[in-house]
Amino acid sequence: MSCSLTRHIYRLSNTRTCTTYRALSSSTSLHQTAPGAKTVSGDPSQELPSGLNFTVTPEQQEYLDLAEQFTKNEIIPHAAHYDVTGEYPWPILKKAHETGLMNLHIPEEYGGMGLGTLDGCMITEKMAYGCTGIMTAIEANGLGSMPVMIAGNHEQKKKYLTRLVEEPLMCAYGVTEPGAGSDVSGVKTKAERKGDDWVINGQKMWITNGGVANFMFVLARTNPDPKCPASKAFTGFIVDADTPGVTPGRKEKNMGQRASDTRGITFEDVVVPKENVLIGEGAGFKVAMGAFDKTRPPVASGAVGIAQRCLDEATKYATERKAFGVPIINHQAVAFMLADMAIGMEAARLCYLKSAWQADQGIRNTYMASIAKCLGGDVANKSATDAVQIFGGNGFNCDYPVEKLMRDAKIYQIYEGTAQIQRIIISREWLGIAKQKLGL
């Protein structure tokens, strides 16, 4: 693979040497030969299946080390600044793009690295450890481009995916509206056919990267019949952000993840060519929901990243802070809180790993993706709350790191499907499994 294809991946020790990496396949991380396992004729390329294996490949470790160093050197030192100012972290995003840590999911055919969902999730966890607001800005490109990834034709992919690799551009996913969040079927934005074009009118809300996106996926109703099922009533469009009539609103002042750009967007007589329709008229709902199966595991991994940070910060503090003559970590009340944080974090990590692996294997992962996202969000919030508690009064103060973690964690129970919606999906999927398994 040439240096241009690897997009100048370098280690952050000021040695900007372009190192050649091959694209990673997520399947390799779960199909290596375990220590002592046999191979066919001694040929490593013909390994016997080894079953479950949590050993990462050397190439994956390279990426994880790169992400960890980037987080340590570029994200953590500046996270507080962006949290206070609410500025969009363009300098960090441009460095991430230059380093090769953005848009890793884009296929090699369109200039990307072609990494799988599992690889991306592990990298996301490392970077979310530093600041989930900055990570959300990066990860939103995955959500915004995923409809094109799973439903776009060659021309659409070449036009929109390639540009994300060539320049540090952002994209967005425009589905949520002021009156339609969890209830996607309640979307009111409409698109009407005018000759060979479509004209979109409506309003979207809570759109991540809404004010900085180069293009966005927009879900709009194309069948005005209220009795038409959601599976046929909506169409997915790729909309260039500079199209006349596209007007982003003000940047929202949010509780946490303040580095992320979240806005409402108004569409007024926005003309979109037929070439920008994904799959065809009426396929939008399927495209929008299909994207979530791919993007919920990365969201879950981000939640695990913040849970790990909470555990680390609380552990360090508990070893330094003394009460009754000893470090508070020696008190069972505190030690058990740390133990519970570790239990939740490790369980949530396993869930996102499995759901991401399923996505890479072409296995329908709706069930596990929702479990991973739901558990990850709940664990992140409990870990953040417990971290603040362990810090005591200092945890309630902005000069210490955990109050930001607590504010940042909350959104993981809300965006990309609330915790309650995930439970609806999980219960529905489980009922289907139970009917087959138990003969109900």
XYZ file of C-alpha atoms in Angstrom:
440
model
C 0.000 0.000 0.000
C 1.458 3.360 -0.973
C 2.131 6.224 1.389
C -0.565 8.283 -0.275
C -3.113 5.563 0.394
C -2.193 5.271 4.034
C -2.624 9.038 4.234
C 0.563 9.788 6.046
C -0.014 7.728 9.157
C 2.796 8.540 11.520
C 3.663 8.211 15.157
C 3.249 11.325 17.234
C 6.856 11.496 18.379
C 7.586 14.205 15.811
C 8.848 11.516 13.447
C 6.635 12.074 10.438
C 7.722 9.008 8.548
C 5.069 7.486 6.353
C 4.783 3.860 7.409
C 3.047 1.356 5.218
C 0.211 -0.469 6.897
C -2.088 -2.944 5.311
C -5.796 -2.453 5.775
C -6.982 -4.348 8.806
C -9.698 -6.944 8.644
C -11.705 -7.195 11.817
C -12.096 -10.895 11.268
C -8.370 -11.429 11.776
C -8.644 -10.383 15.395
C -10.954 -13.281 16.126
C -9.416 -15.897 13.863
C -5.771 -16.026 14.863
C -3.997 -19.176 15.926
C -3.967 -19.388 19.692
C -0.700 -20.276 21.471
C -0.040 -23.950 20.871
C -2.730 -24.330 18.221
C -1.941 -26.452 15.185
C -1.811 -25.323 11.591
C -2.161 -27.252 8.370
C 1.271 -28.381 7.137
C 2.874 -25.767 9.330
C 1.690 -23.027 6.986
C 0.485 -20.003 9.023
C -1.753 -18.996 6.112
C -3.743 -22.213 6.561
C -4.516 -22.025 10.230
C -7.110 -24.246 11.788
C -10.017 -22.306 13.324
C -9.089 -21.370 16.860
C -12.460 -20.217 18.127
C -12.752 -17.137 20.302
C -9.595 -15.116 20.526
C -9.165 -11.640 22.005
C -5.607 -11.119 20.778
C -5.284 -8.139 18.435
C -3.083 -8.340 15.372
C 0.201 -6.406 15.222
C -1.398 -4.047 12.716
C -4.354 -3.415 14.988
C -1.984 -2.733 17.859
C -0.222 -0.161 15.682
C -3.498 1.684 15.227
C -4.424 1.422 18.893
C -1.024 2.753 19.939
C -1.377 5.568 17.422
C -4.851 6.465 18.719
C -3.669 6.316 22.323
C -0.705 8.607 21.642
C -2.882 11.027 19.674
C -5.359 11.133 22.535
C -2.607 11.735 25.077
C -0.817 14.431 23.069
C -3.570 16.163 21.125
C -6.958 15.609 22.778
C -6.546 15.490 26.560
C -4.419 18.660 26.849
C -7.013 20.705 24.940
C -10.307 19.087 25.956
C -11.032 21.521 28.773
C -10.548 24.509 26.468
C -13.142 23.298 23.987
C -15.502 22.358 26.797
C -15.379 25.894 28.204
C -15.448 27.813 24.904
C -17.700 25.525 22.891
C -15.451 26.115 19.892
C -15.386 23.486 17.183
C -12.059 21.614 17.471
C -10.929 22.130 13.881
C -7.189 22.031 14.710
C -7.538 18.634 16.370
C -9.783 17.264 13.633
C -7.349 18.369 10.940
C -4.502 16.649 12.792
C -6.611 13.514 13.187
C -7.323 13.585 9.461
C -3.657 14.112 8.638
C -2.652 11.352 11.023
C -5.070 8.890 9.457
C -7.483 8.531 12.376
C -10.617 9.744 10.595
C -12.914 8.002 8.120
C -11.156 4.675 8.579
C -14.332 2.855 7.529
C -14.202 4.134 3.946
C -13.227 1.358 1.501
C -9.830 1.359 -0.188
C -11.618 1.703 -3.521
C -12.541 5.236 -2.508
C -9.214 6.157 -0.939
C -9.819 4.986 2.612
C -8.279 2.286 4.756
C -11.274 -0.023 4.600
C -11.183 -0.934 8.282
C -13.988 -2.967 9.746
C -16.461 -1.930 12.412
C -14.528 -3.793 15.105
C -11.276 -2.019 14.307
C -13.025 1.333 14.286
C -14.698 0.648 17.621
C -11.448 -0.170 19.371
C -9.893 3.027 18.030
C -12.970 5.030 19.039
C -12.718 3.775 22.617
C -9.127 4.977 22.819
C -9.987 8.463 21.559
C -13.222 8.830 23.526
C -11.084 8.353 26.620
C -9.681 11.814 25.964
C -12.889 13.714 25.168
C -16.166 12.294 23.935
C -17.178 15.696 22.563
C -14.221 15.733 20.201
C -14.714 12.038 19.473
C -18.377 12.634 18.642
C -17.368 15.271 16.104
C -15.095 12.690 14.483
C -17.500 9.777 14.803
C -20.389 11.775 13.319
C -18.658 11.361 9.986
C -19.247 7.640 10.344
C -22.964 8.141 10.913
C -23.313 10.837 8.255
C -21.584 8.779 5.592
C -22.965 5.373 6.581
C -26.150 5.663 4.453
C -23.885 6.256 1.452
C -21.687 3.341 2.524
C -24.534 0.836 2.780
C -26.923 2.130 0.119
C -25.013 4.350 -2.305
C -24.141 3.366 -5.839
C -20.598 3.589 -7.190
C -20.987 7.151 -8.466
C -22.418 8.380 -5.154
C -19.688 6.681 -3.144
C -16.952 8.006 -5.394
C -18.304 11.562 -5.183
C -19.000 11.753 -1.458
C -16.779 9.209 0.283
C -13.637 10.118 -1.637
C -13.859 13.779 -0.662
C -13.858 12.849 3.038
C -10.509 11.145 2.560
C -8.958 13.824 0.376
C -9.776 16.742 2.677
C -10.684 17.192 6.363
C -14.387 17.576 5.592
C -17.314 16.698 7.828
C -20.766 15.290 7.110
C -24.016 14.884 9.041
C -27.023 12.610 9.509
C -30.287 14.529 9.228
C -33.207 12.537 10.579
C -34.265 13.942 13.987
C -36.788 16.789 13.971
C -38.307 19.081 16.612
C -41.304 16.761 16.810
C -39.745 13.468 15.752
C -36.873 11.956 17.683
C -37.373 8.391 18.827
C -40.478 8.170 16.637
C -38.738 8.346 13.261
C -42.030 7.579 11.507
C -43.191 10.998 12.699
C -40.761 12.872 10.414
C -42.563 15.805 8.764
C -39.878 17.043 6.385
C -41.240 16.377 2.912
C -39.797 16.017 -0.553
C -41.814 16.511 -3.725
C -40.800 15.494 -7.200
C -40.401 18.370 -9.654
C -39.357 17.016 -13.027
C -36.082 15.142 -12.584
C -35.408 16.819 -9.242
C -36.773 16.666 -5.733
C -37.642 19.709 -3.631
C -37.219 19.376 0.150
C -38.991 21.501 2.752
C -38.860 21.032 6.515
C -36.718 21.289 9.593
C -34.252 18.995 11.324
C -33.031 19.313 14.914
C -30.107 18.150 17.074
C -27.955 17.472 14.028
C -24.347 16.720 14.967
C -21.917 18.569 12.662
C -24.934 20.511 11.394
C -23.037 23.773 11.069
C -19.803 22.375 9.654
C -20.966 19.555 7.374
C -20.014 19.486 3.706
C -22.927 17.196 2.939
C -25.624 15.367 4.865
C -28.031 12.476 4.687
C -31.609 13.734 4.880
C -34.684 11.602 5.485
C -37.870 13.085 4.043
C -41.433 11.924 3.521
C -42.189 11.381 -0.158
C -45.572 9.700 0.209
C -48.104 12.140 1.705
C -50.622 9.392 2.525
C -50.673 9.152 6.360
C -51.697 5.502 6.051
C -48.577 4.621 4.075
C -46.259 2.469 6.237
C -42.940 3.972 7.281
C -41.098 1.328 5.278
C -42.419 2.927 2.079
C -43.223 6.523 3.031
C -39.719 7.974 3.252
C -36.813 8.540 0.897
C -33.157 9.133 1.718
C -31.270 11.965 0.028
C -27.670 13.147 -0.094
C -27.798 16.919 0.247
C -24.829 19.205 -0.290
C -24.668 21.705 2.560
C -24.115 24.643 0.204
C -27.340 23.964 -1.697
C -29.531 27.107 -1.742
C -32.234 26.877 0.913
C -30.177 24.893 3.446
C -29.894 27.088 6.553
C -28.181 25.863 9.752
C -29.442 27.400 12.993
C -27.395 28.558 15.957
C -25.011 26.206 17.704
C -26.906 24.695 20.620
C -25.550 25.207 24.142
C -25.566 21.700 25.509
C -24.986 20.192 28.930
C -21.968 18.219 27.769
C -19.908 17.270 24.721
C -19.642 20.976 24.010
C -16.921 20.551 21.401
C -19.488 18.878 19.171
C -21.414 21.128 16.785
C -25.150 20.513 17.257
C -27.754 22.575 15.409
C -31.149 22.698 13.840
C -31.262 22.909 10.039
C -34.023 24.420 7.919
C -34.726 23.258 4.357
C -36.642 25.738 2.233
C -37.269 24.728 -1.385
C -33.999 22.800 -1.468
C -33.554 21.271 -4.913
C -31.867 17.874 -4.946
C -31.121 16.024 -8.218
C -32.482 12.535 -8.675
C -28.889 11.280 -8.747
C -28.704 11.996 -5.027
C -31.499 9.610 -4.044
C -30.248 6.559 -2.158
C -31.520 3.271 -3.655
C -34.845 4.739 -4.763
C -38.070 6.365 -3.715
C -39.539 4.846 -0.566
C -36.339 3.148 0.629
C -35.283 5.864 3.072
C -36.527 4.324 6.306
C -34.671 1.094 5.597
C -31.489 3.012 4.826
C -31.762 5.173 7.958
C -32.362 2.216 10.263
C -29.713 0.094 8.560
C -27.105 2.714 9.340
C -27.761 2.368 13.073
C -26.748 -1.299 13.136
C -23.336 -0.171 11.907
C -23.005 2.955 14.052
C -24.415 1.900 17.409
C -21.381 -0.293 18.208
C -19.024 2.709 17.779
C -21.289 4.793 20.026
C -21.137 1.999 22.603
C -17.352 1.921 22.361
C -17.262 5.661 23.014
C -19.323 5.086 26.147
C -16.824 2.436 27.260
C -14.011 4.910 26.634
C -15.533 7.446 29.013
C -16.290 4.689 31.557
C -12.633 3.656 31.463
C -11.586 7.277 31.999
C -13.959 7.547 34.983
C -12.511 4.411 36.530
C -8.932 5.567 35.988
C -9.507 9.045 37.397
C -11.404 7.698 40.405
C -8.733 5.081 41.097
C -5.907 7.612 40.981
C -7.781 9.961 43.280
C -8.701 7.174 45.684
C -5.048 6.213 46.083
C -4.036 9.821 46.842
C -6.917 11.037 49.008
C -6.705 9.981 52.640
C -9.482 9.640 55.205
C -9.191 8.229 58.712
C -5.460 7.890 58.235
C -5.426 5.751 55.075
C -6.033 6.214 51.332
C -9.767 5.979 50.716
C -9.225 3.092 48.294
C -8.511 0.989 51.378
C -12.057 1.544 52.584
C -14.384 -1.177 51.331
C -17.122 1.327 50.490
C -14.865 2.986 47.903
C -13.153 -0.204 46.729
C -16.519 -1.796 45.956
C -17.574 1.254 43.932
C -14.433 0.869 41.832
C -15.134 -2.847 41.479
C -18.657 -2.154 40.220
C -17.290 0.372 37.729
C -14.837 -2.228 36.435
C -17.559 -4.884 36.154
C -19.805 -2.626 34.121
C -17.017 -1.390 31.888
C -15.683 -4.853 31.051
C -19.186 -6.189 30.325
C -20.021 -3.232 28.094
C -16.747 -3.673 26.226
C -17.526 -7.316 25.483
C -20.942 -6.323 24.148
C -19.619 -3.768 21.697
C -16.883 -6.152 20.568
C -19.439 -8.842 19.757
C -21.855 -6.480 18.010
C -19.039 -4.978 15.940
C -17.692 -8.412 15.049
C -21.167 -9.464 13.907
C -21.387 -6.391 11.677
C -18.080 -7.282 10.033
C -19.155 -10.888 9.519
C -22.380 -9.852 7.806
C -24.426 -11.213 10.698
C -27.567 -9.247 11.555
C -26.541 -7.468 14.761
C -29.615 -5.420 15.676
C -30.018 -7.293 18.979
C -26.404 -7.017 20.111
C -25.951 -3.485 18.765
C -28.835 -2.271 20.906
C -27.601 -4.208 23.943
C -24.122 -2.715 23.497
C -25.446 0.814 23.061
C -27.908 0.556 25.959
C -25.505 -1.058 28.407
C -22.645 1.204 27.368
C -24.705 4.330 27.984
C -25.967 3.129 31.357
C -22.484 2.045 32.465
C -20.922 5.348 31.374
C -23.464 7.295 33.411
C -23.154 5.144 36.525
C -19.365 5.242 36.277
C -19.385 9.028 35.951
C -21.760 9.422 38.895
C -19.655 7.110 41.054
C -16.456 8.890 40.028
C -17.909 12.201 41.162
C -18.973 10.560 44.418
C -15.491 9.197 45.043
C -14.048 12.658 44.444
C -16.554 14.027 46.972
C -16.771 17.815 47.041
C -13.881 18.035 44.591
C -15.925 16.031 42.106
C -18.514 18.795 42.053
C -15.840 21.336 41.143
C -14.855 22.292 37.595
C -11.139 22.241 38.446
C -11.306 18.450 38.639
C -11.907 16.222 35.600
C -14.883 14.096 36.624
C -17.634 16.739 36.517
C -17.022 17.076 32.764
C -17.131 13.310 32.390
C -20.506 13.258 34.133
C -21.904 15.943 31.814
C -20.461 14.263 28.736
C -21.767 10.816 29.675
C -25.460 11.704 29.789
C -25.918 11.974 26.039
C -25.005 8.293 25.630
C -28.433 7.437 27.033
C -30.086 9.748 24.511
C -28.528 10.075 21.048
C -28.659 7.388 18.360
C -31.666 5.895 20.111
C -32.532 6.498 23.751
C -31.984 3.864 26.422
C -35.716 3.257 26.394
C -35.855 2.782 22.627
C -32.960 0.323 22.866
C -34.934 -1.698 25.391
C -37.917 -1.747 23.047
C -35.673 -3.059 20.266
C -33.991 -5.603 22.554
C -37.300 -6.937 23.887
C -38.719 -7.224 20.376
C -35.618 -8.985 19.063
C -35.480 -11.274 22.096
C -39.109 -12.283 21.602
C -38.248 -13.350 18.051
C -35.285 -15.367 19.336
C -37.362 -16.894 22.118
C -40.086 -18.000 19.718
C -37.534 -20.005 17.753
C -35.543 -21.214 20.738
C -38.438 -22.097 23.030
C -41.035 -22.949 20.438
C -43.418 -20.289 21.670
